[in-house]
Amino acid sequence: MSSTLFTTRLLGYLVGLVPLVALLLLFRQAIPQTLALGLATGGTVVSVWVQQAARKRYPYNFKDPGEWWALGVYAALVIGIIVLVQIYWN
């Protein structure tokens, strides 16, 4: 497993958490609408930019375990964030 591939792909996925968290906070009315929409828009643009740069350097190859590990860690983080928000927000 290539650690640089794992790190690069995971970073690309983690940048995508910014718009997800911004929208989650928007729907929970925890932050103002303009701030949440700005974070979501900016986060989406940066996420797409990072993913495109990573894809040029490391084309997707799901035969490499690093791809699956990065996707799995990202999925676990997203699920963990959603569960924590659900538990602590009520």
mmCIF file of C-alpha atoms in Angstrom, residues 13-70:
data_model
loop_
_atom_site.group_PDB
_atom_site.id
_atom_site.type_symbol
_atom_site.label_atom_id
_atom_site.label_comp_id
_atom_site.label_asym_id
_atom_site.label_seq_id
_atom_site.Cartn_x
_atom_site.Cartn_y
_atom_site.Cartn_z
ATOM 1 C CA TYR A 13 -11.901 13.278 0.902
ATOM 2 C CA LEU A 14 -11.428 15.232 4.142
ATOM 3 C CA VAL A 15 -11.636 18.566 2.343
ATOM 4 C CA GLY A 16 -15.107 17.420 1.327
ATOM 5 C CA LEU A 17 -16.128 17.392 4.992
ATOM 6 C CA VAL A 18 -16.187 21.206 5.075
ATOM 7 C CA PRO A 19 -19.338 21.589 2.935
ATOM 8 C CA LEU A 20 -20.982 18.595 4.624
ATOM 9 C CA VAL A 21 -20.450 19.999 8.102
ATOM 10 C CA ALA A 22 -21.499 23.481 6.956
ATOM 11 C CA LEU A 23 -24.769 22.119 5.590
ATOM 12 C CA LEU A 24 -25.319 20.043 8.716
ATOM 13 C CA LEU A 25 -24.872 23.131 10.881
ATOM 14 C CA LEU A 26 -27.101 25.123 8.536
ATOM 15 C CA PHE A 27 -29.935 22.629 8.823
ATOM 16 C CA ARG A 28 -29.486 22.558 12.612
ATOM 17 C CA GLN A 29 -29.627 26.374 12.571
ATOM 18 C CA ALA A 30 -26.373 26.544 14.516
ATOM 19 C CA ILE A 31 -24.700 29.117 12.259
ATOM 20 C CA PRO A 32 -26.097 31.927 10.099
ATOM 21 C CA GLN A 33 -27.332 31.002 6.650
ATOM 22 C CA THR A 34 -24.898 33.229 4.754
ATOM 23 C CA LEU A 35 -21.903 31.788 6.615
ATOM 24 C CA ALA A 36 -23.066 28.207 6.074
ATOM 25 C CA LEU A 37 -23.737 28.741 2.367
ATOM 26 C CA GLY A 38 -20.378 30.473 1.953
ATOM 27 C CA LEU A 39 -18.574 27.592 3.678
ATOM 28 C CA ALA A 40 -20.496 25.039 1.644
ATOM 29 C CA THR A 41 -19.747 26.793 -1.635
ATOM 30 C CA GLY A 42 -16.104 27.468 -0.851
ATOM 31 C CA GLY A 43 -15.613 23.986 0.542
ATOM 32 C CA THR A 44 -17.117 22.413 -2.548
ATOM 33 C CA VAL A 45 -14.886 24.425 -4.863
ATOM 34 C CA VAL A 46 -11.747 23.598 -2.873
ATOM 35 C CA SER A 47 -12.780 19.938 -2.588
ATOM 36 C CA VAL A 48 -13.239 19.615 -6.338
ATOM 37 C CA TRP A 49 -9.922 21.373 -6.950
ATOM 38 C CA VAL A 50 -8.032 19.077 -4.529
ATOM 39 C CA GLN A 51 -9.699 15.956 -5.954
ATOM 40 C CA GLN A 52 -8.777 16.955 -9.516
ATOM 41 C CA ALA A 53 -5.168 17.644 -8.532
ATOM 42 C CA ALA A 54 -4.957 14.313 -6.698
ATOM 43 C CA ARG A 55 -6.533 12.482 -9.613
ATOM 44 C CA LYS A 56 -3.927 13.863 -12.028
ATOM 45 C CA ARG A 57 -1.093 12.713 -9.813
ATOM 46 C CA TYR A 58 -2.666 9.457 -8.623
ATOM 47 C CA PRO A 59 -5.309 8.071 -11.009
ATOM 48 C CA TYR A 60 -8.009 6.045 -9.316
ATOM 49 C CA ASN A 61 -6.989 2.424 -8.956
ATOM 50 C CA PHE A 62 -9.227 0.503 -6.598
ATOM 51 C CA LYS A 63 -6.996 -2.539 -6.898
ATOM 52 C CA ASP A 64 -4.642 -0.673 -4.570
ATOM 53 C CA PRO A 65 -5.621 -1.134 -0.895
ATOM 54 C CA GLY A 66 -4.703 2.503 -0.190
ATOM 55 C CA GLU A 67 -7.758 3.620 -2.126
ATOM 56 C CA TRP A 68 -10.049 1.445 -0.042
ATOM 57 C CA TRP A 69 -8.421 2.446 3.244
ATOM 58 C CA ALA A 70 -8.814 6.147 2.457
#
